[in-house]
Short mmCIF file of C-alpha atoms and ligand atoms in Angstrom, two decimals:
data_model
loop_
_atom_site.label_atom_id
_atom_site.label_comp_id
_atom_site.label_asym_id
_atom_site.label_seq_id
_atom_site.Cartn_x
_atom_site.Cartn_y
_atom_site.Cartn_z
CA MET A 296 -94.98 20.59 -32.68
CA SER A 297 -97.81 18.36 -32.21
CA ASN A 298 -97.37 17.50 -28.46
CA THR A 299 -98.82 19.26 -25.41
CA PRO A 300 -96.87 22.12 -23.90
CA HIS A 301 -96.38 19.75 -20.86
CA TYR A 302 -94.75 17.41 -22.84
CA TYR A 303 -92.19 19.77 -24.16
CA TYR A 304 -91.62 21.12 -20.68
CA ASN A 305 -90.58 17.67 -19.59
CA GLU A 306 -88.74 17.11 -22.79
CA VAL A 307 -86.53 20.16 -22.22
CA LEU A 308 -85.66 19.07 -18.65
CA ARG A 309 -84.96 15.55 -19.87
CA LEU A 310 -82.57 16.67 -22.54
CA LEU A 311 -80.74 18.71 -19.83
CA LYS A 312 -80.16 15.75 -17.68
CA GLU A 313 -79.11 13.60 -20.55
CA HIS A 314 -76.55 16.17 -21.63
CA GLN A 315 -75.04 16.07 -18.24
CA THR A 316 -74.78 12.27 -18.00
CA TRP A 317 -73.18 12.26 -21.40
CA PHE A 318 -70.56 14.88 -20.51
CA SER A 319 -69.97 12.97 -17.25
CA GLU A 320 -68.91 10.03 -19.63
CA SER A 321 -67.12 12.00 -22.14
CA ILE A 322 -63.46 13.65 -22.53
CA PRO A 323 -64.35 17.36 -23.07
CA LEU A 324 -61.54 18.78 -25.06
CA ILE A 325 -62.90 22.02 -26.37
CA ALA A 326 -60.30 24.76 -25.68
CA SER A 327 -62.88 27.44 -24.88
CA GLU A 328 -64.81 25.30 -22.33
CA ASN A 329 -64.21 24.35 -18.71
CA ILE A 330 -66.08 22.94 -15.76
CA PRO A 331 -66.99 25.42 -13.04
CA SER A 332 -67.09 24.62 -9.39
CA PRO A 333 -70.54 23.41 -7.88
CA ALA A 334 -70.01 27.07 -5.86
CA VAL A 335 -70.13 28.77 -9.15
CA ARG A 336 -73.10 26.68 -10.48
CA GLU A 337 -74.93 27.75 -6.99
CA ALA A 338 -74.41 31.34 -7.87
CA ILE A 339 -75.68 31.05 -11.35
CA VAL A 340 -79.06 29.88 -10.04
CA SER A 341 -79.39 32.33 -7.32
CA ASP A 342 -82.07 35.32 -7.49
CA PHE A 343 -78.96 37.65 -8.68
CA GLY A 344 -80.02 36.28 -12.18
CA ASN A 345 -83.50 37.85 -11.89
CA ARG A 346 -82.60 41.41 -10.90
CA TYR A 347 -81.62 44.69 -12.57
CA ALA A 348 -78.92 46.85 -11.45
CA GLU A 349 -77.51 48.68 -14.45
CA GLY A 350 -74.41 50.91 -14.15
CA TRP A 351 -71.63 50.99 -11.60
CA PRO A 352 -71.96 49.76 -8.04
CA GLY A 353 -73.14 52.71 -5.71
CA GLU A 354 -74.41 54.60 -8.94
CA ARG A 355 -77.12 51.99 -10.08
CA VAL A 356 -80.18 52.83 -11.99
CA TYR A 357 -82.32 50.52 -10.06
CA ALA A 358 -83.11 49.97 -6.15
CA GLY A 359 -82.55 46.51 -4.57
CA CYS A 360 -78.90 46.53 -5.38
CA ILE A 361 -77.84 46.40 -1.55
CA TYR A 362 -76.33 42.90 -1.70
CA ILE A 363 -75.49 42.90 -5.52
CA ASP A 364 -73.26 46.14 -5.21
CA GLN A 365 -71.36 44.26 -2.26
CA VAL A 366 -70.78 41.16 -4.62
CA GLU A 367 -69.90 43.25 -7.57
CA ASN A 368 -67.35 45.21 -5.70
CA ILE A 369 -65.57 42.15 -4.23
CA CYS A 370 -65.61 40.78 -7.88
CA ILE A 371 -63.86 44.04 -9.10
CA GLU A 372 -61.15 43.91 -6.27
CA LEU A 373 -60.74 40.04 -6.84
CA ALA A 374 -60.26 40.72 -10.66
CA LYS A 375 -57.77 43.60 -9.99
CA GLN A 376 -55.78 41.33 -7.61
CA LEU A 377 -55.71 38.51 -10.00
CA PHE A 378 -54.54 40.30 -12.98
CA ARG A 379 -52.64 42.82 -10.88
CA SER A 380 -54.44 45.88 -12.71
CA GLU A 381 -55.45 49.21 -11.75
CA PHE A 382 -58.72 48.82 -12.94
CA ALA A 383 -61.31 46.10 -13.65
CA ASP A 384 -64.74 46.25 -15.28
CA VAL A 385 -66.48 42.91 -14.61
CA ARG A 386 -69.73 43.62 -16.37
CA PRO A 387 -69.22 42.65 -20.09
CA VAL A 388 -71.56 39.58 -20.57
CA SER A 389 -69.17 37.78 -22.85
CA GLY A 390 -65.77 38.38 -24.63
CA VAL A 391 -67.25 39.57 -27.63
CA CYS A 392 -69.05 42.39 -25.67
CA ALA A 393 -65.70 43.24 -24.00
CA ASN A 394 -63.92 43.60 -27.39
CA LEU A 395 -66.78 45.67 -28.62
CA SER A 396 -66.74 47.85 -25.49
CA VAL A 397 -62.85 48.61 -26.28
CA TYR A 398 -63.71 49.39 -29.93
CA SER A 399 -66.34 51.69 -28.74
CA ALA A 400 -64.18 53.41 -26.26
CA PHE A 401 -61.09 54.12 -28.42
CA THR A 402 -62.14 53.96 -32.00
CA GLU A 403 -64.24 55.30 -34.63
CA PRO A 404 -66.03 53.76 -37.45
CA ASN A 405 -63.66 53.58 -40.49
CA ASP A 406 -60.62 53.67 -38.28
CA ILE A 407 -57.82 50.87 -38.92
CA MET A 408 -57.38 47.82 -36.68
CA LEU A 409 -54.58 45.23 -36.60
CA THR A 410 -55.53 41.68 -35.82
CA LEU A 411 -54.73 38.09 -36.70
CA ALA A 412 -56.46 36.51 -39.53
CA ILE A 413 -58.92 33.59 -38.55
CA PRO A 414 -56.68 30.64 -39.78
CA ASN A 415 -53.79 32.08 -38.03
CA GLY A 416 -55.71 32.51 -34.57
CA GLY A 417 -57.81 35.46 -34.75
CA HIS A 418 -61.49 35.41 -33.59
CA ILE A 419 -64.68 36.65 -35.35
CA SER A 420 -65.14 39.42 -32.79
CA MET A 421 -61.89 41.02 -34.41
CA GLY A 422 -63.06 40.06 -37.72
CA ARG A 423 -63.81 41.91 -41.30
CA LYS A 424 -67.11 43.07 -42.40
CA GLU A 425 -66.92 40.64 -45.38
CA LEU A 426 -66.63 37.73 -42.60
CA PHE A 427 -69.58 39.25 -40.50
CA GLY A 428 -66.86 39.99 -37.98
CA THR A 429 -67.78 42.21 -35.02
CA ALA A 430 -64.96 44.84 -35.57
CA GLY A 431 -65.95 45.07 -39.13
CA LEU A 432 -69.65 44.70 -39.15
CA VAL A 433 -70.63 46.17 -35.84
CA HIS A 434 -68.18 49.02 -35.33
CA GLY A 435 -67.19 49.70 -39.04
CA LEU A 436 -63.47 49.15 -38.21
CA ARG A 437 -61.24 48.22 -41.34
CA VAL A 438 -59.24 45.23 -40.42
CA THR A 439 -56.03 44.50 -41.43
CA TYR A 440 -53.77 41.31 -40.58
CA TYR A 441 -50.48 40.95 -39.10
CA PRO A 442 -48.00 39.03 -40.93
CA PHE A 443 -47.85 35.65 -39.59
CA ASN A 444 -44.91 32.77 -39.22
CA LYS A 445 -46.53 29.39 -39.68
CA ASP A 446 -43.31 27.53 -38.45
CA GLU A 447 -43.11 29.53 -35.23
CA MET A 448 -47.14 29.83 -35.23
CA ASN A 449 -46.56 33.31 -34.15
CA ILE A 450 -46.74 37.07 -35.31
CA ASP A 451 -43.60 38.19 -37.52
CA VAL A 452 -42.36 41.15 -35.77
CA ASP A 453 -40.04 42.38 -38.48
CA GLU A 454 -42.59 42.22 -41.13
CA THR A 455 -45.36 43.90 -38.73
CA LYS A 456 -43.05 46.78 -38.24
CA LYS A 457 -42.63 47.13 -42.15
CA ASN A 458 -46.35 47.00 -42.68
CA ILE A 459 -46.92 49.60 -40.23
CA GLU A 460 -44.39 52.00 -41.72
CA GLU A 461 -45.91 51.24 -45.15
CA MET A 462 -49.18 51.89 -43.75
CA ILE A 463 -48.29 55.25 -42.21
CA LYS A 464 -46.71 56.40 -45.44
CA LYS A 465 -49.76 55.96 -47.19
CA GLY A 466 -51.70 57.89 -44.44
CA GLU A 467 -53.37 54.68 -43.15
CA LYS A 468 -52.39 54.56 -39.74
CA PRO A 469 -54.08 51.99 -37.49
CA LYS A 470 -55.61 53.00 -34.46
CA LEU A 471 -55.74 49.85 -32.47
CA ALA A 472 -53.76 46.65 -32.29
CA MET A 473 -55.45 43.75 -30.85
CA LEU A 474 -53.36 40.82 -29.89
CA GLY A 475 -54.12 37.42 -28.32
CA GLY A 476 -56.40 35.08 -30.31
CA SER A 477 -58.33 31.89 -30.48
CA LEU A 478 -55.78 29.36 -31.74
CA ILE A 479 -52.90 30.49 -29.52
CA LEU A 480 -50.11 27.86 -28.67
CA PHE A 481 -47.26 30.34 -27.84
CA PRO A 482 -46.82 33.76 -25.98
CA GLN A 483 -46.84 36.42 -28.51
CA PRO A 484 -44.23 39.14 -28.88
CA VAL A 485 -46.21 41.68 -26.84
CA ARG A 486 -43.14 43.51 -25.58
CA GLU A 487 -41.61 44.00 -29.04
CA LEU A 488 -44.77 44.85 -30.74
CA SER A 489 -46.02 47.17 -28.16
CA THR A 490 -42.83 49.15 -28.30
CA ILE A 491 -43.26 49.53 -31.97
CA LEU A 492 -46.91 50.03 -31.73
CA HIS A 493 -46.68 52.84 -29.15
CA GLN A 494 -44.06 54.62 -31.20
CA TYR A 495 -46.96 55.43 -33.69
CA ASP A 496 -49.37 56.19 -30.80
CA ILE A 497 -51.33 52.71 -31.72
CA LEU A 498 -53.29 51.51 -28.58
CA VAL A 499 -52.52 47.91 -27.73
CA CYS A 500 -55.33 45.57 -26.53
CA TYR A 501 -54.64 42.02 -25.71
CA ASP A 502 -57.47 39.68 -26.04
CA ALA A 503 -56.94 37.02 -23.28
CA ALA A 504 -60.23 35.27 -23.73
CA HIS A 505 -58.44 32.04 -24.16
CA VAL A 506 -55.42 32.35 -21.91
CA ALA A 507 -56.95 34.53 -18.92
CA GLY A 508 -56.57 31.52 -16.55
CA LEU A 509 -53.18 30.73 -17.47
CA ILE A 510 -52.14 34.52 -17.05
CA ALA A 511 -53.72 34.71 -13.69
CA GLY A 512 -52.09 31.54 -12.82
CA GLY A 513 -48.56 32.96 -13.91
CA GLN A 514 -48.09 30.50 -16.63
CA PHE A 515 -48.29 32.41 -19.81
CA GLN A 516 -47.23 36.02 -20.69
CA ASP A 517 -48.45 38.88 -18.55
CA PRO A 518 -49.63 41.36 -21.28
CA LEU A 519 -50.23 44.33 -18.87
CA ARG A 520 -46.55 44.12 -17.75
CA GLU A 521 -45.35 43.59 -21.38
CA GLY A 522 -46.86 46.77 -22.93
CA ALA A 523 -50.55 46.13 -23.45
CA ASP A 524 -52.85 49.08 -22.56
CA ILE A 525 -55.76 47.13 -22.11
CA MET A 526 -56.58 43.23 -21.52
CA THR A 527 -60.09 41.71 -22.64
CA LEU A 528 -61.21 38.29 -21.42
CA SER A 529 -63.83 35.74 -21.17
CA THR A 530 -64.16 34.25 -17.76
CA HIS A 531 -65.01 30.68 -18.66
CA LYS A 532 -62.22 29.26 -20.89
CA THR A 533 -59.10 28.62 -19.06
CA LEU A 534 -60.77 30.77 -16.26
CA PHE A 535 -63.27 28.44 -14.86
CA GLY A 536 -66.01 30.89 -14.07
CA PRO A 537 -69.50 31.27 -15.54
CA GLN A 538 -69.88 32.26 -19.22
CA GLY A 539 -68.82 36.19 -19.40
CA GLY A 540 -66.34 38.80 -20.10
CA ALA A 541 -64.32 41.40 -18.24
CA ILE A 542 -62.09 44.20 -19.08
CA VAL A 543 -58.92 45.25 -17.08
CA SER A 544 -56.50 48.13 -17.62
CA PHE A 545 -54.93 51.00 -16.16
CA LEU A 546 -56.66 53.93 -14.49
CA LYS A 547 -56.08 56.45 -17.29
CA PHE A 548 -58.51 54.28 -19.42
CA ALA A 549 -61.02 53.38 -16.74
CA GLU A 550 -63.59 56.35 -17.46
CA LYS A 551 -63.87 55.52 -21.12
CA ILE A 552 -63.98 51.73 -20.92
CA LYS A 553 -66.93 52.09 -18.13
CA LYS A 554 -68.83 54.16 -20.39
CA ALA A 555 -68.40 51.93 -23.29
CA VAL A 556 -69.75 48.98 -21.26
CA PHE A 557 -72.55 50.91 -19.96
CA PRO A 558 -74.65 52.33 -21.60
CA GLY A 559 -72.53 51.77 -24.66
CA ASN A 560 -72.84 47.88 -24.96
CA THR A 561 -74.99 46.65 -22.24
CA SER A 562 -78.18 47.94 -20.11
CA ASN A 563 -78.39 45.38 -17.46
CA HIS A 564 -75.24 43.04 -17.06
CA HIS A 565 -75.72 39.42 -15.85
CA LEU A 566 -75.66 39.97 -12.02
CA HIS A 567 -75.65 36.07 -11.02
CA HIS A 568 -72.60 35.67 -13.45
CA VAL A 569 -70.84 38.47 -11.63
CA ALA A 570 -71.28 36.48 -8.40
CA GLY A 571 -70.07 33.30 -10.28
CA LYS A 572 -67.04 35.31 -11.54
CA ALA A 573 -66.26 36.53 -8.06
CA ILE A 574 -66.34 32.89 -6.83
CA ALA A 575 -64.16 31.67 -9.63
CA PHE A 576 -61.66 34.58 -9.08
CA ALA A 577 -61.27 33.72 -5.62
CA GLU A 578 -60.64 29.74 -6.60
CA MET A 579 -58.18 31.12 -9.02
CA LEU A 580 -56.25 33.31 -6.48
CA GLU A 581 -55.97 30.28 -4.10
CA PHE A 582 -55.67 27.43 -6.72
CA GLY A 583 -54.59 29.14 -10.04
CA SER A 584 -51.01 28.72 -9.91
CA ALA A 585 -51.18 24.88 -9.20
CA TYR A 586 -53.96 24.62 -11.88
CA ALA A 587 -52.36 26.67 -14.67
CA SER A 588 -48.95 24.88 -14.26
CA GLN A 589 -50.73 21.32 -14.63
CA VAL A 590 -52.92 22.58 -17.59
CA VAL A 591 -49.56 23.68 -19.27
CA LYS A 592 -47.91 20.26 -18.57
CA ASN A 593 -50.73 18.32 -19.76
CA ALA A 594 -50.90 20.07 -22.92
CA LYS A 595 -47.44 19.41 -23.64
CA ALA A 596 -47.83 15.62 -22.64
CA LEU A 597 -50.83 15.22 -24.86
CA ALA A 598 -49.35 16.86 -27.80
CA GLN A 599 -45.92 14.88 -27.54
CA ALA A 600 -48.00 11.57 -27.15
CA LEU A 601 -50.00 12.51 -30.30
CA TYR A 602 -46.70 13.28 -31.95
CA ASP A 603 -45.23 9.99 -31.07
CA LYS A 604 -48.08 8.08 -32.23
CA GLY A 605 -47.76 9.71 -35.75
CA LEU A 606 -50.18 12.67 -35.81
CA ASP A 607 -49.15 15.92 -37.11
CA VAL A 608 -48.97 18.57 -34.25
CA LEU A 609 -48.53 21.86 -35.26
CA GLY A 610 -45.66 24.01 -33.58
CA ALA A 611 -43.31 20.96 -33.49
CA GLU A 612 -40.31 23.19 -33.71
CA LYS A 613 -41.16 25.03 -30.64
CA GLY A 614 -42.21 22.10 -28.46
CA PHE A 615 -45.77 22.14 -29.72
CA THR A 616 -47.46 24.36 -26.97
CA LYS A 617 -47.01 26.57 -24.06
CA SER A 618 -50.85 27.07 -23.56
CA HIS A 619 -53.69 24.98 -22.97
CA GLN A 620 -54.07 24.24 -26.61
CA ILE A 621 -52.87 21.72 -29.05
CA ALA A 622 -53.47 22.09 -32.78
CA LEU A 623 -53.55 19.04 -35.17
CA ASP A 624 -53.20 19.02 -39.14
CA VAL A 625 -55.35 16.08 -39.97
CA THR A 626 -55.33 16.42 -43.76
CA LYS A 627 -53.43 12.92 -43.95
CA HIS A 628 -56.31 11.26 -42.24
CA GLY A 629 -59.59 13.03 -43.45
CA ASP A 630 -60.90 16.47 -42.84
CA GLY A 631 -61.32 18.30 -39.45
CA GLY A 632 -65.34 18.55 -39.85
CA THR A 633 -65.59 14.59 -40.50
CA LEU A 634 -63.23 13.44 -37.67
CA GLU A 635 -65.05 15.77 -35.20
CA LYS A 636 -68.17 14.02 -35.76
CA GLN A 637 -66.42 10.55 -35.47
CA LEU A 638 -64.65 11.67 -32.20
CA GLU A 639 -67.87 12.91 -30.97
CA ALA A 640 -69.56 9.60 -31.66
CA CYS A 641 -66.88 8.15 -29.13
CA ASN A 642 -67.51 10.74 -26.27
CA ILE A 643 -64.41 12.70 -27.30
CA ILE A 644 -65.51 16.22 -27.68
CA VAL A 645 -63.31 18.29 -29.78
CA ASN A 646 -63.73 21.18 -32.47
CA ARG A 647 -62.64 21.36 -35.97
CA GLN A 648 -60.17 24.25 -36.80
CA LEU A 649 -59.08 26.32 -39.50
CA ILE A 650 -55.37 26.26 -39.66
CA PRO A 651 -52.68 28.35 -41.51
CA GLY A 652 -52.72 27.41 -45.08
CA ASP A 653 -56.41 26.10 -45.30
CA ILE A 654 -58.05 28.88 -47.11
CA LYS A 655 -55.22 28.99 -49.92
CA ALA A 656 -55.71 25.20 -50.05
CA GLY A 657 -59.41 25.68 -50.89
CA ARG A 658 -60.56 24.18 -47.33
CA ASN A 659 -63.41 25.77 -45.33
CA TYR A 660 -64.83 26.17 -42.12
CA MET A 661 -67.04 23.23 -42.27
CA HIS A 662 -64.25 20.95 -43.55
CA PRO A 663 -60.98 22.54 -42.52
CA GLY A 664 -57.72 20.87 -42.25
CA GLY A 665 -57.16 20.86 -38.44
CA LEU A 666 -58.65 19.92 -34.96
CA ARG A 667 -58.06 22.16 -31.93
CA LEU A 668 -57.81 20.28 -28.60
CA GLY A 669 -57.76 22.10 -25.01
CA VAL A 670 -56.98 20.42 -21.68
CA SER A 671 -58.34 22.96 -19.31
CA GLU A 672 -61.60 20.85 -18.30
CA VAL A 673 -59.74 17.63 -17.98
CA THR A 674 -57.27 19.02 -15.71
CA ARG A 675 -59.93 20.48 -13.69
CA LEU A 676 -61.21 17.02 -13.39
CA GLY A 677 -57.77 15.85 -11.81
CA MET A 678 -56.21 14.34 -14.79
CA ARG A 679 -52.48 14.60 -15.38
CA GLU A 680 -49.68 13.43 -17.67
CA GLY A 681 -50.41 9.73 -17.34
CA GLU A 682 -54.09 10.27 -18.39
CA MET A 683 -52.99 12.39 -21.36
CA GLN A 684 -51.08 9.16 -22.79
CA GLU A 685 -54.46 7.20 -22.51
CA ILE A 686 -56.50 10.28 -24.32
CA ALA A 687 -53.90 10.43 -27.05
CA GLU A 688 -54.41 6.46 -27.72
CA PHE A 689 -58.14 6.98 -27.82
CA ILE A 690 -57.88 9.84 -30.39
CA LYS A 691 -55.21 7.73 -32.46
CA MET A 692 -57.75 4.92 -32.52
CA VAL A 693 -60.33 7.04 -34.30
CA VAL A 694 -58.14 9.59 -36.33
CA VAL A 695 -55.44 7.10 -37.57
CA ASP A 696 -56.62 3.58 -36.99
CA LYS A 697 -60.25 4.01 -38.04
CA ALA A 698 -61.08 1.84 -35.16
CA ASP A 699 -64.74 0.56 -34.40
CA LEU A 700 -66.38 3.62 -33.00
CA HIS A 701 -68.62 1.59 -30.47
CA LEU A 702 -65.52 0.06 -29.10
CA VAL A 703 -63.67 3.18 -28.59
CA ARG A 704 -66.63 4.86 -26.99
CA GLU A 705 -66.96 1.89 -24.37
CA LYS A 706 -63.39 2.40 -23.78
CA VAL A 707 -63.73 6.03 -23.13
CA ARG A 708 -66.86 5.71 -20.77
CA GLU A 709 -64.79 3.14 -18.67
CA PHE A 710 -61.50 5.51 -18.53
CA ARG A 711 -63.86 8.44 -17.78
CA ARG A 712 -65.60 6.94 -14.75
CA ASN A 713 -62.99 7.83 -12.00
CA TYR A 714 -62.86 11.44 -12.84
CA GLN A 715 -66.03 12.99 -11.47
CA ARG A 716 -65.03 15.82 -9.10
CA VAL A 717 -63.68 19.39 -9.63
CA HIS A 718 -60.39 19.86 -8.59
CA TYR A 719 -58.56 23.26 -7.79
CA ALA A 720 -61.63 24.45 -5.81
CA PHE A 721 -62.73 24.62 -2.29
CA GLU A 722 -64.21 21.66 -0.96
CA SER A 723 -67.71 20.32 -2.33
CA GLU A 724 -69.59 17.20 -1.80
CA ARG A 725 -71.25 17.39 -5.44
CA GLU A 726 -69.86 15.93 -8.36
CA ALA A 727 -68.72 17.60 -11.30
CA TYR A 728 -71.60 17.20 -13.71
CA ALA A 729 -74.32 16.51 -11.02
CA TYR A 730 -77.74 17.63 -12.47
CA ILE A 731 -79.24 19.69 -9.75
CA LYS A 732 -82.94 19.52 -9.51
CA ILE A 733 -84.58 22.57 -7.64
CA ARG A 734 -88.32 22.09 -8.81
C1 PLP B 139 -63.85 33.06 -27.29
C2 PLP B 139 -63.00 34.43 -27.93
C3 PLP B 139 -63.71 35.67 -27.71
C4 PLP B 139 -65.19 35.65 -27.35
O1 PLP B 139 -65.68 35.35 -26.23
P1 PLP B 139 -67.10 34.92 -25.76
O2 PLP B 139 -66.96 34.85 -24.28
O3 PLP B 139 -67.59 33.51 -26.40
O4 PLP B 139 -67.96 36.05 -26.36
C5 PLP B 139 -63.08 36.62 -27.95
N1 PLP B 139 -61.84 36.58 -28.51
C6 PLP B 139 -61.24 35.46 -28.55
C7 PLP B 139 -59.90 35.48 -29.09
C8 PLP B 139 -61.74 34.24 -28.36
O5 PLP B 139 -61.33 33.20 -28.52
#
């Protein structure tokens, strides 16, 4: 660090701008990302982000919340409408914080929790202590895994039932069952599992971090109607809000959840993000159904096109996907880590992914057997099935043909030029990745 402070000041601002130019010329396929509307971005730079509230609207710890309370109340009402829930808490600052709040509200350290193993779609927030997972490490939960059917890419209901019965015989009854996941191609058997789990008085929480936008748009399953007691979510994956979390549930669980969020797992929450969430929820209510149905169509189209070009797409027996995600087994062509970097060099942004069987085969997180693609952001940019064909061709050129990376990059930049607006949002003059200078 040998330069002047002013140099670094300018350097950070320059890098921010460069990043946005790069993304405006790229194909963003990270399944956990999306592009918020200019209106959401406006909320994020507002003064709400500099204030303290703490607590529930009307019962704040600090003065100065007159407008903040009104916005948060709107946000809560919109969330309840969007997810048809009796209760919503929009304060969790992330999906992990939402999950941790559920663990705090309804379990004690050393209780047993059921969830998916990470290569089968589980998330670190539901992970074991040995893996530094939030559930094990932070809340001391003992994590056990659902039996998983790789061909179906889904939880095995019959085996799960047997496992639970055996656990109960041994006096090891789970307290909480988490559903949902990070790699989630198909709706899970929430209804069947909830029936079984509730027989044994096990609480069911569906982690909709990824699929919340599809649920809101009526294009995936509807966990709260299918037996889940609680649903946690991230607000920025298929939902297109600012980064954050939320919890929706029934009134009978409201008080415990509220206390677990504050003071349990936050002091102040991020008030500018609450405003951004409210705007995104309003956009979702207006445009969510059209958006979510195009997302699912695009995912299916991209999966089919990749399959037709000779790539191994998981879930083939079930039609590849019913969500925004596509999972590829790339072991024939290299490893997920190396291919992720090569695609990035061509402005195609994806993430490497542990897939079922990787751990047994000795593969690890740095060099797994899979890639995960998500189409939420490209859908928000106005792309449809036709564009998915072109994206599949670019991916094939890199992964299968080992084409010249500079050449592919130029083709990607050219292709990308025409998609610079956020769709499924109220009117705005701004381009999607415009760098907004307010100095
Ligand atoms: C992304 C994800 C989370 C965490 O969300 P953050 O908002 O990044 O904290 C939780 N659960 C699942 C299943 C996820 O995929």
